[in-house]
Amino acid sequence: MTLAERARRVIPGGVNSGQRSIPGLTDLVIARTQGARFWDSEGREFTDYHAAFGPPLLGHNDPDVAAAVTTAGATLGLAGVAVTEGEVALAEQLVELLPSVEKVLLTSTGSEATFHALRVARVATGRRLVVKFQGCYHGWHDSVSLNVISSPDRLGRPDPTSTGILPEVLAATLVLRFNDPEAVRQAFAEHGQDIAAVIVEPIPHNVGALLPTDEFLRTLREECTRAGSVLVFDEVITGFRHALGGYQSLCGVTPDLTTMGKAIANGAPVGALGGRADLMDLFSTRPGGPAFFAGTYNGHPNVVAAALATLRKLREEPVHEHTFRLGERARTELAAMYAGLGVPAVVTGYGSVFVSYFMAGPAPRSYDDLLANDAARFIGYRRNLVEHGIFELPLNLKRSHVSYAHTDADIDRLVEASEAAIRKTLAEGGAADLAHTSTMGGATH
Ligand SMILES: Cc1ncc(COP(=O)(O)O)c(C=O)c1O
């Protein structure tokens, strides 16, 4: 019996996260990672642009991060009481780096960070409603587990990613169009006094990349300020990957709370929630704080050591310069290649993130624009890329990532293999089996 078959006998579906079981790749078993590559249990090598949905910005098993974790593991276990020097140092750096962050708490995942952001917003305001945007993903908990990748017939109404969510919880989340300032103004005009929080990915990367307009982000800030609602930037993807200060340091709009995760620790399991001191002081880490906050593994020494080593490298080495340059090469050269073949494509992204949508331009601004993307071609192309030893996740609308460990030669190979893969996809007429991909009934990442 193969490992994948053994997995399916004892793990539902054979994988430990809902977006890891990929049609056509159900026998894949990962054996090793290093730098920009991973290898499967049969010894096949892949250049990795999936990057576990984003954490390893430095590349897999970065030696400096690995050494810091080993040292921490040899000297400091989880005491689970008081605080450690590493937690203090990490919090000080986050306060220094992110414009919105005056105080910060650590969690183990991004979902916990967004959960606590919304809970504390409700505590602070005494209000019920939260606003999210179609196409954004903020984790698996009930208040935000809706309207991520929705099929066309499910747009404009609650589209939960799971059954089992109480209808009254779904009803307390308003879903608006991204990049639509008028929709935001209207929602505030109608419900402003009931809106506890607005949560947004400043660039919705869970559907590839929708670049925000200045007016949209400014409108969120203005309406939240006017109504006394809490503005939450979910920077779990954009934080650290796009800039050490998060996307907020680039766009000039400062939220009240910021959620972080992924690239902060290069793959170690960590999330963080930071923001205005008056909001953060509502948590029960302060005696009498009304917003309960706990987690056995919060601030785990190994994870904190990984984060400190990652931040040191992001500050001291030209990580952003390198990854932004390779990201730009990927976007420009892929776009030129598709144009040369006469294949309608929009290659977009930001910094180290890129995605090829198979649709006519202009670049999409909101989720409904993405309905024009040819999903069969998107998935078929990526499945064919896998045959060339290049891994971009073969699921509709997923973004790809460049790391510090990728090289110019990797981008050369990406463009070359992409041409072969798209030619083959055109000859095949798209992907044969799209059963799993037309809707996102399950959560995304
Ligand atoms: C923007 C965003 N927020 C929150 C999360 C949830 O983070 P986690 O999977 O660590 O719980 C994700 C995960 O992909 C994300 O992309």
Short mmCIF file of C-alpha atoms and ligand atoms in Angstrom, two decimals:
data_model
loop_
_atom_site.label_atom_id
_atom_site.label_comp_id
_atom_site.label_asym_id
_atom_site.label_seq_id
_atom_site.Cartn_x
_atom_site.Cartn_y
_atom_site.Cartn_z
CA MET A 1 0.00 0.00 0.00
CA THR A 2 1.34 3.46 -0.89
CA LEU A 3 1.78 6.20 1.70
CA ALA A 4 -1.09 8.16 0.14
CA GLU A 5 -3.35 5.10 0.40
CA ARG A 6 -2.31 4.60 4.03
CA ALA A 7 -3.04 8.30 4.65
CA ARG A 8 -6.56 8.00 3.24
CA ARG A 9 -7.30 5.07 5.56
CA VAL A 10 -6.58 7.04 8.72
CA ILE A 11 -6.82 10.74 7.77
CA PRO A 12 -10.11 11.92 6.22
CA GLY A 13 -9.24 12.57 2.58
CA GLY A 14 -5.60 11.80 3.37
CA VAL A 15 -4.58 15.40 4.15
CA ASN A 16 -4.66 17.76 7.12
CA SER A 17 -6.12 20.88 5.52
CA GLY A 18 -9.10 21.28 3.22
CA GLN A 19 -7.09 22.79 0.36
CA ARG A 20 -4.34 20.16 0.24
CA SER A 21 -6.24 17.48 -1.61
CA ILE A 22 -5.78 18.42 -5.23
CA PRO A 23 -7.67 16.61 -8.02
CA GLY A 24 -5.15 14.73 -10.14
CA LEU A 25 -2.48 14.90 -7.42
CA THR A 26 -4.03 12.76 -4.71
CA ASP A 27 -1.02 10.40 -4.65
CA LEU A 28 1.48 13.18 -3.99
CA VAL A 29 3.45 12.72 -0.75
CA ILE A 30 5.99 15.36 0.21
CA ALA A 31 9.32 13.99 1.41
CA ARG A 32 11.73 16.94 1.61
CA THR A 33 11.94 20.70 1.15
CA GLN A 34 14.96 22.93 0.58
CA GLY A 35 15.21 26.51 -0.60
CA ALA A 36 12.94 26.98 -3.62
CA ARG A 37 12.24 23.26 -4.07
CA PHE A 38 10.41 20.27 -2.70
CA TRP A 39 10.71 16.58 -3.48
CA ASP A 40 8.04 13.92 -3.36
CA SER A 41 8.29 10.39 -1.98
CA GLU A 42 9.24 9.12 -5.44
CA GLY A 43 12.21 11.47 -5.63
CA ARG A 44 10.64 13.89 -8.15
CA GLU A 45 11.87 17.47 -7.78
CA PHE A 46 9.59 20.52 -8.02
CA THR A 47 10.37 24.22 -8.05
CA ASP A 48 7.88 25.51 -5.53
CA TYR A 49 5.81 28.62 -6.27
CA HIS A 50 2.93 27.46 -4.09
CA ALA A 51 5.07 28.02 -0.98
CA ALA A 52 2.53 26.54 1.44
CA PHE A 53 0.18 29.48 0.68
CA GLY A 54 2.90 31.98 1.52
CA PRO A 55 5.00 31.57 4.67
CA PRO A 56 8.52 30.63 3.43
CA LEU A 57 9.53 34.03 2.03
CA LEU A 58 13.19 33.20 2.68
CA GLY A 59 12.81 29.76 1.10
CA HIS A 60 12.28 26.41 2.79
CA ASN A 61 14.48 25.40 5.76
CA ASP A 62 16.33 28.71 5.79
CA PRO A 63 19.59 27.86 7.62
CA ASP A 64 19.53 30.93 9.89
CA VAL A 65 15.93 30.33 10.92
CA ALA A 66 16.58 26.61 11.41
CA ALA A 67 19.64 27.35 13.59
CA ALA A 68 17.68 29.80 15.74
CA VAL A 69 14.92 27.22 16.27
CA THR A 70 17.46 24.52 17.20
CA THR A 71 19.14 26.80 19.72
CA ALA A 72 15.80 27.79 21.25
CA GLY A 73 14.71 24.16 21.39
CA ALA A 74 17.87 23.19 23.27
CA THR A 75 17.57 25.90 25.90
CA LEU A 76 13.96 26.92 26.38
CA GLY A 77 10.82 24.82 26.36
CA LEU A 78 7.26 26.00 26.76
CA ALA A 79 6.85 27.20 30.36
CA GLY A 80 3.35 28.56 29.83
CA VAL A 81 3.60 31.20 32.51
CA ALA A 82 4.75 34.83 32.46
CA VAL A 83 6.73 35.95 29.42
CA THR A 84 10.11 35.26 27.78
CA GLU A 85 12.79 37.62 26.51
CA GLY A 86 12.09 36.57 22.91
CA GLU A 87 8.41 37.50 23.18
CA VAL A 88 9.37 40.94 24.44
CA ALA A 89 11.91 41.45 21.66
CA LEU A 90 9.42 40.30 19.00
CA ALA A 91 6.63 42.54 20.28
CA GLU A 92 9.01 45.52 20.39
CA GLN A 93 9.94 44.95 16.76
CA LEU A 94 6.34 44.63 15.60
CA VAL A 95 5.44 47.85 17.41
CA GLU A 96 8.39 49.55 15.76
CA LEU A 97 7.66 48.20 12.27
CA LEU A 98 3.89 48.41 11.77
CA PRO A 99 2.34 51.90 11.76
CA SER A 100 -0.91 50.76 13.44
CA VAL A 101 0.62 48.61 16.15
CA GLU A 102 1.02 50.06 19.64
CA LYS A 103 0.59 46.74 21.44
CA VAL A 104 0.58 43.19 20.12
CA LEU A 105 -0.41 39.64 21.15
CA LEU A 106 0.79 36.37 19.64
CA THR A 107 -1.41 33.49 18.53
CA SER A 108 -0.55 30.25 16.77
CA THR A 109 -2.49 30.91 13.56
CA GLY A 110 -3.89 33.71 11.45
CA SER A 111 -7.44 32.48 12.07
CA GLU A 112 -7.04 33.03 15.80
CA ALA A 113 -5.76 36.54 15.15
CA THR A 114 -8.78 37.48 13.00
CA PHE A 115 -11.14 35.80 15.46
CA HIS A 116 -9.80 37.90 18.35
CA ALA A 117 -9.78 41.07 16.23
CA LEU A 118 -13.51 40.75 15.60
CA ARG A 119 -14.31 39.73 19.15
CA VAL A 120 -12.45 42.68 20.66
CA ALA A 121 -14.10 45.02 18.15
CA ARG A 122 -17.47 43.80 19.42
CA VAL A 123 -16.30 44.26 23.00
CA ALA A 124 -15.08 47.79 22.31
CA THR A 125 -18.14 48.96 20.39
CA GLY A 126 -20.92 46.87 21.90
CA ARG A 127 -22.13 46.29 18.31
CA ARG A 128 -23.06 43.18 16.34
CA LEU A 129 -22.18 43.52 12.68
CA VAL A 130 -18.94 42.91 10.86
CA VAL A 131 -18.26 43.81 7.24
CA LYS A 132 -16.15 41.66 4.94
CA PHE A 133 -15.57 41.67 1.19
CA GLN A 134 -16.37 39.08 -1.44
CA GLY A 135 -13.19 37.14 -2.27
CA CYS A 136 -11.37 37.82 1.00
CA TYR A 137 -10.45 34.96 3.31
CA HIS A 138 -9.79 35.54 6.98
CA GLY A 139 -9.65 32.00 8.37
CA TRP A 140 -12.09 29.26 9.19
CA HIS A 141 -14.17 30.70 12.05
CA ASP A 142 -17.88 31.33 11.66
CA SER A 143 -18.07 35.14 11.39
CA VAL A 144 -15.81 35.25 8.32
CA SER A 145 -16.27 31.80 6.80
CA LEU A 146 -18.36 32.97 3.89
CA ASN A 147 -18.13 34.49 0.41
CA VAL A 148 -14.58 33.63 -0.52
CA ILE A 149 -14.59 31.93 -3.92
CA SER A 150 -18.28 31.94 -4.76
CA SER A 151 -19.91 30.60 -7.90
CA PRO A 152 -21.77 33.25 -9.93
CA ASP A 153 -25.18 32.13 -8.66
CA ARG A 154 -24.07 32.62 -5.05
CA LEU A 155 -22.83 36.17 -5.37
CA GLY A 156 -24.76 38.88 -3.53
CA ARG A 157 -26.02 36.62 -0.76
CA PRO A 158 -24.46 34.71 2.15
CA ASP A 159 -22.30 31.90 0.73
CA PRO A 160 -20.87 29.99 3.71
CA THR A 161 -17.79 27.85 3.10
CA SER A 162 -19.16 25.29 5.54
CA THR A 163 -22.44 23.99 6.80
CA GLY A 164 -22.96 24.05 10.56
CA ILE A 165 -22.67 27.83 10.96
CA LEU A 166 -25.59 29.35 12.88
CA PRO A 167 -27.78 31.46 10.57
CA GLU A 168 -27.70 34.31 13.09
CA VAL A 169 -23.91 34.38 12.87
CA LEU A 170 -24.02 34.53 9.07
CA ALA A 171 -26.62 37.27 9.29
CA ALA A 172 -24.25 39.37 11.42
CA THR A 173 -21.70 39.56 8.59
CA LEU A 174 -22.32 41.98 5.74
CA VAL A 175 -20.53 41.08 2.51
CA LEU A 176 -19.62 43.93 0.16
CA ARG A 177 -17.82 44.26 -3.17
CA PHE A 178 -14.09 44.95 -2.91
CA ASN A 179 -12.94 48.27 -4.42
CA ASP A 180 -16.47 49.66 -4.29
CA PRO A 181 -16.38 52.79 -2.09
CA GLU A 182 -20.02 53.57 -2.84
CA ALA A 183 -21.11 50.19 -1.46
CA VAL A 184 -19.13 50.94 1.71
CA ARG A 185 -20.70 54.40 2.09
CA GLN A 186 -24.14 52.92 1.57
CA ALA A 187 -23.61 50.12 4.13
CA PHE A 188 -22.49 52.68 6.69
CA ALA A 189 -25.42 54.95 5.88
CA GLU A 190 -27.81 52.07 6.53
CA HIS A 191 -26.07 50.17 9.35
CA GLY A 192 -23.24 52.40 10.64
CA GLN A 193 -24.39 52.38 14.26
CA ASP A 194 -24.43 48.56 14.27
CA ILE A 195 -21.05 47.96 12.58
CA ALA A 196 -18.42 46.78 15.06
CA ALA A 197 -15.68 46.13 12.51
CA VAL A 198 -14.67 46.15 8.89
CA ILE A 199 -12.13 43.45 8.05
CA VAL A 200 -10.25 43.46 4.76
CA GLU A 201 -7.24 41.95 3.05
CA PRO A 202 -5.70 45.17 1.70
CA ILE A 203 -4.83 43.13 -1.39
CA PRO A 204 -7.22 40.17 -1.64
CA HIS A 205 -4.61 37.52 -2.38
CA ASN A 206 -6.90 34.61 -1.65
CA VAL A 207 -8.28 35.08 -5.15
CA GLY A 208 -4.88 35.84 -6.71
CA ALA A 209 -4.42 39.60 -6.51
CA LEU A 210 -6.97 42.41 -6.63
CA LEU A 211 -5.08 45.66 -6.27
CA PRO A 212 -6.93 48.22 -4.14
CA THR A 213 -7.64 51.76 -5.26
CA ASP A 214 -6.52 54.55 -2.94
CA GLU A 215 -10.08 55.80 -2.77
CA PHE A 216 -11.38 52.44 -1.58
CA LEU A 217 -8.93 52.07 1.32
CA ARG A 218 -9.35 55.73 2.28
CA THR A 219 -13.14 55.32 2.29
CA LEU A 220 -12.86 52.37 4.68
CA ARG A 221 -10.81 54.52 7.03
CA GLU A 222 -13.13 57.53 6.79
CA GLU A 223 -16.35 55.59 7.27
CA CYS A 224 -14.97 53.56 10.21
CA THR A 225 -13.68 56.71 11.89
CA ARG A 226 -16.96 58.55 11.38
CA ALA A 227 -19.09 55.65 12.70
CA GLY A 228 -16.74 54.60 15.50
CA SER A 229 -16.20 51.16 13.92
CA VAL A 230 -12.93 49.25 14.12
CA LEU A 231 -10.95 48.93 10.88
CA VAL A 232 -9.01 45.65 10.71
CA PHE A 233 -6.37 45.09 8.05
CA ASP A 234 -5.81 41.37 7.65
CA GLU A 235 -2.13 41.38 6.69
CA VAL A 236 -1.62 37.64 7.17
CA ILE A 237 -0.37 37.47 3.57
CA THR A 238 0.71 41.05 2.81
CA GLY A 239 2.52 41.63 6.12
CA PHE A 240 6.30 41.15 5.93
CA ARG A 241 6.04 39.69 2.41
CA HIS A 242 5.24 43.03 0.78
CA ALA A 243 7.02 45.25 3.31
CA LEU A 244 8.32 44.95 6.85
CA GLY A 245 5.71 47.51 7.87
CA GLY A 246 2.93 45.66 6.05
CA TYR A 247 0.86 47.00 3.17
CA GLN A 248 -0.33 49.77 5.53
CA SER A 249 3.18 51.24 5.38
CA LEU A 250 2.88 51.38 1.58
CA CYS A 251 -0.69 52.59 1.12
CA GLY A 252 -0.67 55.21 3.86
CA VAL A 253 -3.96 54.08 5.40
CA THR A 254 -3.61 53.09 9.05
CA PRO A 255 -6.08 50.55 10.43
CA ASP A 256 -7.07 50.25 14.10
CA LEU A 257 -6.07 46.59 14.30
CA THR A 258 -3.77 44.42 12.18
CA THR A 259 -3.66 40.65 11.91
CA MET A 260 -0.42 38.94 10.91
CA GLY A 261 0.94 35.46 10.24
CA LYS A 262 2.61 33.43 7.49
CA ALA A 263 5.83 35.18 6.37
CA ILE A 264 6.54 36.59 9.83
CA ALA A 265 8.22 33.31 10.84
CA ASN A 266 9.07 31.70 7.46
CA GLY A 267 6.80 28.71 8.09
CA ALA A 268 6.72 28.30 11.87
CA PRO A 269 3.13 28.35 13.16
CA VAL A 270 2.44 31.87 14.35
CA GLY A 271 -0.15 34.61 14.12
CA ALA A 272 -0.30 38.01 15.74
CA LEU A 273 -2.86 40.69 16.47
CA GLY A 274 -1.73 44.23 17.10
CA GLY A 275 -3.12 47.73 17.06
CA ARG A 276 -4.33 50.65 19.12
CA ALA A 277 -3.35 50.33 22.77
CA ASP A 278 -6.86 51.16 24.03
CA LEU A 279 -8.29 48.24 22.02
CA MET A 280 -5.49 45.79 22.84
CA ASP A 281 -5.80 46.62 26.54
CA LEU A 282 -9.32 45.16 26.49
CA PHE A 283 -7.89 41.62 26.34
CA SER A 284 -7.88 39.43 29.44
CA THR A 285 -4.06 39.26 29.40
CA ARG A 286 -4.55 42.42 31.47
CA PRO A 287 -6.34 41.71 34.76
CA GLY A 288 -10.03 42.46 34.36
CA GLY A 289 -9.80 42.71 30.56
CA PRO A 290 -13.26 41.76 29.21
CA ALA A 291 -12.09 40.10 25.95
CA PHE A 292 -10.93 36.62 26.87
CA PHE A 293 -7.64 35.68 25.24
CA ALA A 294 -5.71 32.44 25.72
CA GLY A 295 -3.69 29.81 23.90
CA THR A 296 -1.46 27.05 25.24
CA TYR A 297 1.12 27.57 22.50
CA ASN A 298 0.98 31.37 22.18
CA GLY A 299 4.53 32.75 22.17
CA HIS A 300 6.11 29.29 21.89
CA PRO A 301 9.90 29.76 22.16
CA ASN A 302 10.68 27.87 18.91
CA VAL A 303 8.19 29.93 16.97
CA VAL A 304 9.34 33.21 18.49
CA ALA A 305 12.94 32.30 17.67
CA ALA A 306 11.89 31.58 14.07
CA ALA A 307 10.14 34.95 13.85
CA LEU A 308 13.09 36.88 15.29
CA ALA A 309 15.52 35.17 12.91
CA THR A 310 13.19 35.81 9.96
CA LEU A 311 12.77 39.49 10.80
CA ARG A 312 16.53 39.89 11.27
CA LYS A 313 17.12 38.50 7.79
CA LEU A 314 14.34 40.57 6.23
CA ARG A 315 15.91 43.68 7.75
CA GLU A 316 19.55 42.90 7.00
CA GLU A 317 19.47 41.24 3.58
CA PRO A 318 18.00 42.39 0.26
CA VAL A 319 15.12 39.92 0.49
CA HIS A 320 12.45 42.32 -0.77
CA GLU A 321 14.67 43.70 -3.51
CA HIS A 322 15.42 40.19 -4.78
CA THR A 323 11.90 38.79 -4.56
CA PHE A 324 10.29 41.93 -6.01
CA ARG A 325 12.71 41.86 -8.95
CA LEU A 326 12.02 38.18 -9.69
CA GLY A 327 8.27 38.73 -9.20
CA GLU A 328 8.35 41.56 -11.72
CA ARG A 329 10.33 39.41 -14.16
CA ALA A 330 7.76 36.62 -13.83
CA ARG A 331 4.84 39.00 -14.42
CA THR A 332 6.42 40.81 -17.37
CA GLU A 333 7.84 37.80 -19.14
CA LEU A 334 4.80 35.58 -18.67
CA ALA A 335 2.57 38.38 -20.00
CA ALA A 336 4.81 38.78 -23.05
CA MET A 337 4.82 35.03 -23.66
CA TYR A 338 0.99 34.78 -23.55
CA ALA A 339 0.70 37.82 -25.81
CA GLY A 340 3.10 36.22 -28.27
CA LEU A 341 0.89 33.12 -28.39
CA GLY A 342 -2.28 35.22 -28.68
CA VAL A 343 -3.63 33.81 -25.40
CA PRO A 344 -5.81 36.35 -23.54
CA ALA A 345 -4.20 36.69 -20.11
CA VAL A 346 -3.82 39.19 -17.29
CA VAL A 347 -0.66 38.59 -15.30
CA THR A 348 -0.84 40.55 -12.10
CA GLY A 349 0.25 40.48 -8.46
CA TYR A 350 2.39 42.54 -6.17
CA GLY A 351 6.07 42.23 -5.26
CA SER A 352 6.87 38.54 -4.86
CA VAL A 353 3.31 37.43 -5.65
CA PHE A 354 2.14 36.71 -9.18
CA VAL A 355 -0.85 35.11 -10.87
CA SER A 356 -1.85 34.51 -14.48
CA TYR A 357 -5.58 34.89 -15.03
CA PHE A 358 -6.81 33.64 -18.38
CA MET A 359 -9.13 36.48 -19.34
CA ALA A 360 -9.03 39.66 -21.36
CA GLY A 361 -7.85 42.82 -19.61
CA PRO A 362 -8.01 45.19 -17.86
CA ALA A 363 -6.70 43.92 -14.53
CA PRO A 364 -9.57 42.77 -12.29
CA ARG A 365 -10.64 45.11 -9.49
CA SER A 366 -13.22 43.02 -7.68
CA TYR A 367 -14.25 39.41 -7.37
CA ASP A 368 -17.00 39.61 -9.99
CA ASP A 369 -14.38 40.62 -12.60
CA LEU A 370 -12.69 37.28 -11.93
CA LEU A 371 -15.71 35.37 -13.19
CA ALA A 372 -14.27 36.07 -16.64
CA ASN A 373 -11.20 33.95 -15.82
CA ASP A 374 -11.17 30.67 -17.78
CA ALA A 375 -10.97 28.25 -14.83
CA ALA A 376 -10.43 25.20 -17.04
CA ARG A 377 -7.42 26.86 -18.66
CA PHE A 378 -6.11 28.17 -15.31
CA ILE A 379 -6.15 24.69 -13.78
CA GLY A 380 -5.17 22.80 -16.92
CA TYR A 381 -2.11 24.99 -17.38
CA ARG A 382 -0.97 24.45 -13.81
CA ARG A 383 -1.50 20.70 -14.02
CA ASN A 384 0.69 20.64 -17.10
CA LEU A 385 3.33 22.77 -15.34
CA VAL A 386 3.60 20.08 -12.68
CA GLU A 387 4.73 17.71 -15.44
CA HIS A 388 7.66 20.09 -15.99
CA GLY A 389 8.67 19.99 -12.31
CA ILE A 390 7.17 23.38 -11.56
CA PHE A 391 4.55 23.68 -8.86
CA GLU A 392 1.90 26.36 -8.95
CA LEU A 393 -1.13 25.04 -7.07
CA PRO A 394 -3.62 23.63 -9.61
CA LEU A 395 -6.69 25.25 -8.00
CA ASN A 396 -8.63 28.10 -9.53
CA LEU A 397 -7.51 31.67 -8.67
CA LYS A 398 -4.63 30.66 -6.39
CA ARG A 399 -1.62 32.98 -6.30
CA SER A 400 2.04 32.01 -6.67
CA HIS A 401 5.06 33.21 -4.68
CA VAL A 402 8.72 33.89 -5.28
CA SER A 403 11.13 33.41 -2.36
CA TYR A 404 14.62 34.68 -1.58
CA ALA A 405 15.87 31.22 -2.59
CA HIS A 406 14.49 31.44 -6.15
CA THR A 407 16.96 32.49 -8.82
CA ASP A 408 16.89 34.13 -12.24
CA ALA A 409 17.45 30.67 -13.72
CA ASP A 410 14.26 29.53 -11.95
CA ILE A 411 12.30 32.34 -13.62
CA ASP A 412 13.83 31.44 -17.01
CA ARG A 413 12.61 27.87 -16.51
CA LEU A 414 9.20 29.06 -15.30
CA VAL A 415 8.60 31.08 -18.46
CA GLU A 416 9.92 28.32 -20.73
CA ALA A 417 7.86 25.60 -19.05
CA SER A 418 4.81 27.87 -18.96
CA GLU A 419 4.90 28.21 -22.71
CA ALA A 420 4.98 24.45 -23.16
CA ALA A 421 2.27 23.99 -20.50
CA ILE A 422 -0.13 26.54 -21.99
CA ARG A 423 0.40 25.19 -25.51
CA LYS A 424 -0.49 21.71 -24.27
CA THR A 425 -3.52 23.07 -22.38
CA LEU A 426 -4.79 24.81 -25.51
CA ALA A 427 -4.38 21.58 -27.45
CA GLU A 428 -6.30 19.69 -24.75
CA GLY A 429 -9.04 22.32 -24.56
CA GLY A 430 -8.63 23.02 -20.80
CA ALA A 431 -8.74 20.74 -17.79
CA ALA A 432 -10.61 17.47 -18.08
CA ASP A 433 -11.98 17.33 -14.56
CA LEU A 434 -13.26 20.47 -12.93
CA ALA A 435 -15.52 18.84 -10.39
CA HIS A 436 -13.73 20.41 -7.40
CA THR A 437 -13.07 23.79 -8.83
CA SER A 438 -16.18 25.50 -10.10
CA THR A 439 -17.16 26.66 -6.62
CA MET A 440 -15.33 27.06 -3.36
CA GLY A 441 -17.63 25.12 -1.10
CA GLY A 442 -14.64 24.57 1.18
CA ALA A 443 -12.43 27.26 2.68
CA THR A 444 -9.51 28.74 0.85
CA HIS A 445 -6.10 29.81 2.15
C1 LIG B 1 -5.54 36.78 4.65
C2 LIG B 1 -5.62 35.58 5.55
N1 LIG B 1 -6.11 35.74 6.79
C3 LIG B 1 -6.17 34.71 7.66
C4 LIG B 1 -5.76 33.45 7.30
C5 LIG B 1 -5.86 32.32 8.26
O1 LIG B 1 -4.58 31.97 8.70
P1 LIG B 1 -4.30 30.49 9.24
O2 LIG B 1 -4.44 29.54 8.11
O3 LIG B 1 -2.89 30.58 9.80
O4 LIG B 1 -5.30 30.23 10.32
C6 LIG B 1 -5.26 33.25 6.02
C7 LIG B 1 -4.81 31.91 5.60
O5 LIG B 1 -4.57 31.63 4.48
C8 LIG B 1 -5.19 34.34 5.12
O6 LIG B 1 -4.75 34.18 3.87
#
